[in-house]
Amino acid sequence: MADDTLIDRPAGSAPAVTPALATRMLPLVGRIALDLQTGWQRWREAVEHYELVAAGDGSDTDGARDALAAVEQRAAEVEALRRELRPLGASCPSPRTARIEWATEIAGITGRLVWYPGDGEVRHWIAGDEPASAIRVIPGMERPEDDALTAD
């Protein structure tokens, strides 16, 4: 597997990104991920405010309309940040956690590279269509401290 290149894939399929290339993207992707977390939190706060206003006696229709507009604006901001990831071959399925994923192929198995803010490199993946809970260390990138995470 080449270090810093996309993996050749059949026409029409998403290009697969190597762990090395994804790691090289982290300065930009990390900024977007942190902005996504902040944007998601602002959206949640706007939703909570709207719920409070909407639960009132109904006399503040202008306030409810403004609160709903704020929710929609915050949602649009989060979606715009998610779109910034697309040209990088990345996605953010969870703005709350800012988990970033890239299509990949490891040892002939398609899957998704996974990165969370705070990780210094991309060294985790999810094979095939497994759920996010099936995250594991990429073969060959194991470290001694990984054993402590899986020890009973």
mmCIF file of C-alpha atoms in Angstrom:
data_model
loop_
_atom_site.group_PDB
_atom_site.id
_atom_site.type_symbol
_atom_site.label_atom_id
_atom_site.label_comp_id
_atom_site.label_asym_id
_atom_site.label_seq_id
_atom_site.Cartn_x
_atom_site.Cartn_y
_atom_site.Cartn_z
ATOM 1 C CA MET A 1 0.000 0.000 0.000
ATOM 2 C CA ALA A 2 1.466 3.367 -1.011
ATOM 3 C CA ASP A 3 2.166 5.802 1.796
ATOM 4 C CA ASP A 4 0.822 9.126 0.612
ATOM 5 C CA THR A 5 -1.466 8.340 -2.271
ATOM 6 C CA LEU A 6 -5.020 7.365 -2.861
ATOM 7 C CA ILE A 7 -5.504 3.665 -3.416
ATOM 8 C CA ASP A 8 -6.605 2.753 -6.945
ATOM 9 C CA ARG A 9 -10.261 1.760 -6.895
ATOM 10 C CA PRO A 10 -12.743 0.674 -9.574
ATOM 11 C CA ALA A 11 -14.334 3.487 -11.584
ATOM 12 C CA GLY A 12 -17.333 4.991 -9.846
ATOM 13 C CA SER A 13 -16.306 4.015 -6.331
ATOM 14 C CA ALA A 14 -15.020 6.426 -3.706
ATOM 15 C CA PRO A 15 -11.237 6.743 -3.621
ATOM 16 C CA ALA A 16 -9.608 5.051 -0.664
ATOM 17 C CA VAL A 17 -7.310 7.138 1.527
ATOM 18 C CA THR A 18 -4.234 5.682 3.208
ATOM 19 C CA PRO A 19 -3.580 6.257 6.926
ATOM 20 C CA ALA A 20 -0.466 8.278 6.038
ATOM 21 C CA LEU A 21 -2.389 10.592 3.727
ATOM 22 C CA ALA A 22 -5.208 11.031 6.248
ATOM 23 C CA THR A 23 -2.641 11.882 8.941
ATOM 24 C CA ARG A 24 -1.100 14.505 6.657
ATOM 25 C CA MET A 25 -4.560 16.106 6.371
ATOM 26 C CA LEU A 26 -4.976 16.450 10.146
ATOM 27 C CA PRO A 27 -3.941 20.115 10.501
ATOM 28 C CA LEU A 28 -6.828 21.145 8.225
ATOM 29 C CA VAL A 29 -9.238 18.346 9.175
ATOM 30 C CA GLY A 30 -8.583 18.955 12.870
ATOM 31 C CA ARG A 31 -9.580 22.599 12.571
ATOM 32 C CA ILE A 32 -12.765 21.675 10.750
ATOM 33 C CA ALA A 33 -13.531 18.973 13.349
ATOM 34 C CA LEU A 34 -13.186 21.412 16.240
ATOM 35 C CA ASP A 35 -15.355 23.943 14.397
ATOM 36 C CA LEU A 36 -17.926 21.164 13.913
ATOM 37 C CA GLN A 37 -17.975 20.383 17.625
ATOM 38 C CA THR A 38 -18.442 24.060 18.457
ATOM 39 C CA GLY A 39 -21.088 24.439 15.763
ATOM 40 C CA TRP A 40 -22.952 21.381 17.005
ATOM 41 C CA GLN A 41 -22.952 22.754 20.551
ATOM 42 C CA ARG A 42 -24.292 26.102 19.318
ATOM 43 C CA TRP A 43 -27.015 24.257 17.383
ATOM 44 C CA ARG A 44 -27.991 22.283 20.528
ATOM 45 C CA GLU A 45 -28.181 25.514 22.534
ATOM 46 C CA ALA A 46 -30.372 27.077 19.833
ATOM 47 C CA VAL A 47 -32.653 24.009 19.870
ATOM 48 C CA GLU A 48 -32.964 24.199 23.655
ATOM 49 C CA HIS A 49 -33.779 27.914 23.467
ATOM 50 C CA TYR A 50 -36.391 27.291 20.792
ATOM 51 C CA GLU A 51 -37.980 24.525 22.890
ATOM 52 C CA LEU A 52 -38.259 26.895 25.848
ATOM 53 C CA VAL A 53 -39.809 29.658 23.768
ATOM 54 C CA ALA A 54 -42.140 27.259 21.946
ATOM 55 C CA ALA A 55 -43.273 25.729 25.245
ATOM 56 C CA GLY A 56 -44.443 29.154 26.444
ATOM 57 C CA ASP A 57 -48.010 30.391 26.409
ATOM 58 C CA GLY A 58 -47.913 31.151 22.673
ATOM 59 C CA SER A 59 -47.905 34.922 23.087
ATOM 60 C CA ASP A 60 -44.317 35.308 21.819
ATOM 61 C CA THR A 61 -44.773 34.210 18.205
ATOM 62 C CA ASP A 62 -42.015 36.562 17.019
ATOM 63 C CA GLY A 63 -39.650 35.080 19.601
ATOM 64 C CA ALA A 64 -40.500 31.539 18.510
ATOM 65 C CA ARG A 65 -39.996 32.465 14.850
ATOM 66 C CA ASP A 66 -36.626 34.059 15.642
ATOM 67 C CA ALA A 67 -35.587 31.078 17.763
ATOM 68 C CA LEU A 68 -36.506 28.659 14.980
ATOM 69 C CA ALA A 69 -34.552 30.774 12.478
ATOM 70 C CA ALA A 70 -31.533 30.539 14.794
ATOM 71 C CA VAL A 71 -31.862 26.734 14.899
ATOM 72 C CA GLU A 72 -31.985 26.590 11.107
ATOM 73 C CA GLN A 73 -29.007 28.938 10.789
ATOM 74 C CA ARG A 74 -26.896 26.865 13.205
ATOM 75 C CA ALA A 75 -27.848 23.662 11.356
ATOM 76 C CA ALA A 76 -26.794 25.249 8.055
ATOM 77 C CA GLU A 77 -23.447 26.252 9.584
ATOM 78 C CA VAL A 78 -22.803 22.671 10.731
ATOM 79 C CA GLU A 79 -23.733 21.304 7.310
ATOM 80 C CA ALA A 80 -21.417 23.821 5.595
ATOM 81 C CA LEU A 81 -18.534 22.592 7.753
ATOM 82 C CA ARG A 82 -19.353 18.992 6.863
ATOM 83 C CA ARG A 83 -19.218 19.961 3.178
ATOM 84 C CA GLU A 84 -15.687 21.350 3.700
ATOM 85 C CA LEU A 85 -14.557 17.781 4.396
ATOM 86 C CA ARG A 86 -15.871 16.288 1.145
ATOM 87 C CA PRO A 87 -13.057 17.495 -1.158
ATOM 88 C CA LEU A 88 -10.644 15.819 1.280
ATOM 89 C CA GLY A 89 -12.462 12.511 0.936
ATOM 90 C CA ALA A 90 -13.537 12.814 4.571
ATOM 91 C CA SER A 91 -16.867 12.872 6.374
ATOM 92 C CA CYS A 92 -18.086 13.627 9.871
ATOM 93 C CA PRO A 93 -20.925 11.300 10.842
ATOM 94 C CA SER A 94 -21.000 12.707 14.379
ATOM 95 C CA PRO A 95 -20.481 16.461 14.811
ATOM 96 C CA ARG A 96 -21.039 16.009 18.554
ATOM 97 C CA THR A 97 -17.846 13.930 18.843
ATOM 98 C CA ALA A 98 -16.234 15.347 15.677
ATOM 99 C CA ARG A 99 -15.344 11.806 14.548
ATOM 100 C CA ILE A 100 -13.825 12.020 11.071
ATOM 101 C CA GLU A 101 -13.854 9.122 8.613
ATOM 102 C CA TRP A 102 -12.269 8.378 5.244
ATOM 103 C CA ALA A 103 -12.978 5.490 2.851
ATOM 104 C CA THR A 104 -10.040 3.098 2.901
ATOM 105 C CA GLU A 105 -8.853 -0.356 2.031
ATOM 106 C CA ILE A 106 -6.672 -2.297 4.454
ATOM 107 C CA ALA A 107 -5.323 -5.735 3.541
ATOM 108 C CA GLY A 108 -7.884 -5.958 0.749
ATOM 109 C CA ILE A 109 -10.816 -5.114 3.041
ATOM 110 C CA THR A 110 -12.768 -1.917 2.426
ATOM 111 C CA GLY A 111 -13.630 0.133 5.465
ATOM 112 C CA ARG A 112 -13.323 3.539 7.064
ATOM 113 C CA LEU A 113 -10.339 5.204 8.679
ATOM 114 C CA VAL A 114 -11.389 6.866 11.930
ATOM 115 C CA TRP A 115 -9.927 9.876 13.733
ATOM 116 C CA TYR A 116 -11.044 11.724 16.845
ATOM 117 C CA PRO A 117 -9.784 15.179 17.904
ATOM 118 C CA GLY A 118 -6.763 14.798 20.120
ATOM 119 C CA ASP A 119 -5.300 11.791 18.289
ATOM 120 C CA GLY A 120 -1.895 12.637 16.830
ATOM 121 C CA GLU A 121 -2.284 10.382 13.817
ATOM 122 C CA VAL A 122 -4.873 8.302 12.000
ATOM 123 C CA ARG A 123 -4.368 4.735 13.261
ATOM 124 C CA HIS A 124 -7.855 3.344 13.732
ATOM 125 C CA TRP A 125 -10.381 1.926 11.321
ATOM 126 C CA ILE A 126 -13.702 0.168 10.982
ATOM 127 C CA ALA A 127 -13.807 -2.781 8.578
ATOM 128 C CA GLY A 128 -16.610 -3.138 6.056
ATOM 129 C CA ASP A 129 -20.045 -2.002 7.175
ATOM 130 C CA GLU A 130 -19.440 -2.655 10.855
ATOM 131 C CA PRO A 131 -20.840 -0.140 13.367
ATOM 132 C CA ALA A 132 -18.714 2.641 14.849
ATOM 133 C CA SER A 133 -18.347 0.553 18.014
ATOM 134 C CA ALA A 134 -16.234 -1.933 16.010
ATOM 135 C CA ILE A 135 -13.317 0.516 15.811
ATOM 136 C CA ARG A 136 -9.900 -1.132 15.984
ATOM 137 C CA VAL A 137 -6.241 -0.312 15.513
ATOM 138 C CA ILE A 138 -5.034 -0.652 11.928
ATOM 139 C CA PRO A 139 -2.917 -3.829 11.566
ATOM 140 C CA GLY A 140 0.752 -2.943 11.845
ATOM 141 C CA MET A 141 0.085 0.261 13.804
ATOM 142 C CA GLU A 142 -0.384 -1.366 17.200
ATOM 143 C CA ARG A 143 1.387 0.085 20.245
ATOM 144 C CA PRO A 144 2.012 -1.429 23.691
ATOM 145 C CA GLU A 145 -0.564 0.899 25.265
ATOM 146 C CA ASP A 146 -3.246 -0.581 22.987
ATOM 147 C CA ASP A 147 -3.097 -3.809 25.028
ATOM 148 C CA ALA A 148 -4.117 -1.891 28.139
ATOM 149 C CA LEU A 149 -7.242 -0.681 26.344
ATOM 150 C CA THR A 150 -8.411 -4.209 25.552
ATOM 151 C CA ALA A 151 -7.220 -6.027 28.702
ATOM 152 C CA ASP A 152 -9.971 -7.395 30.972
#
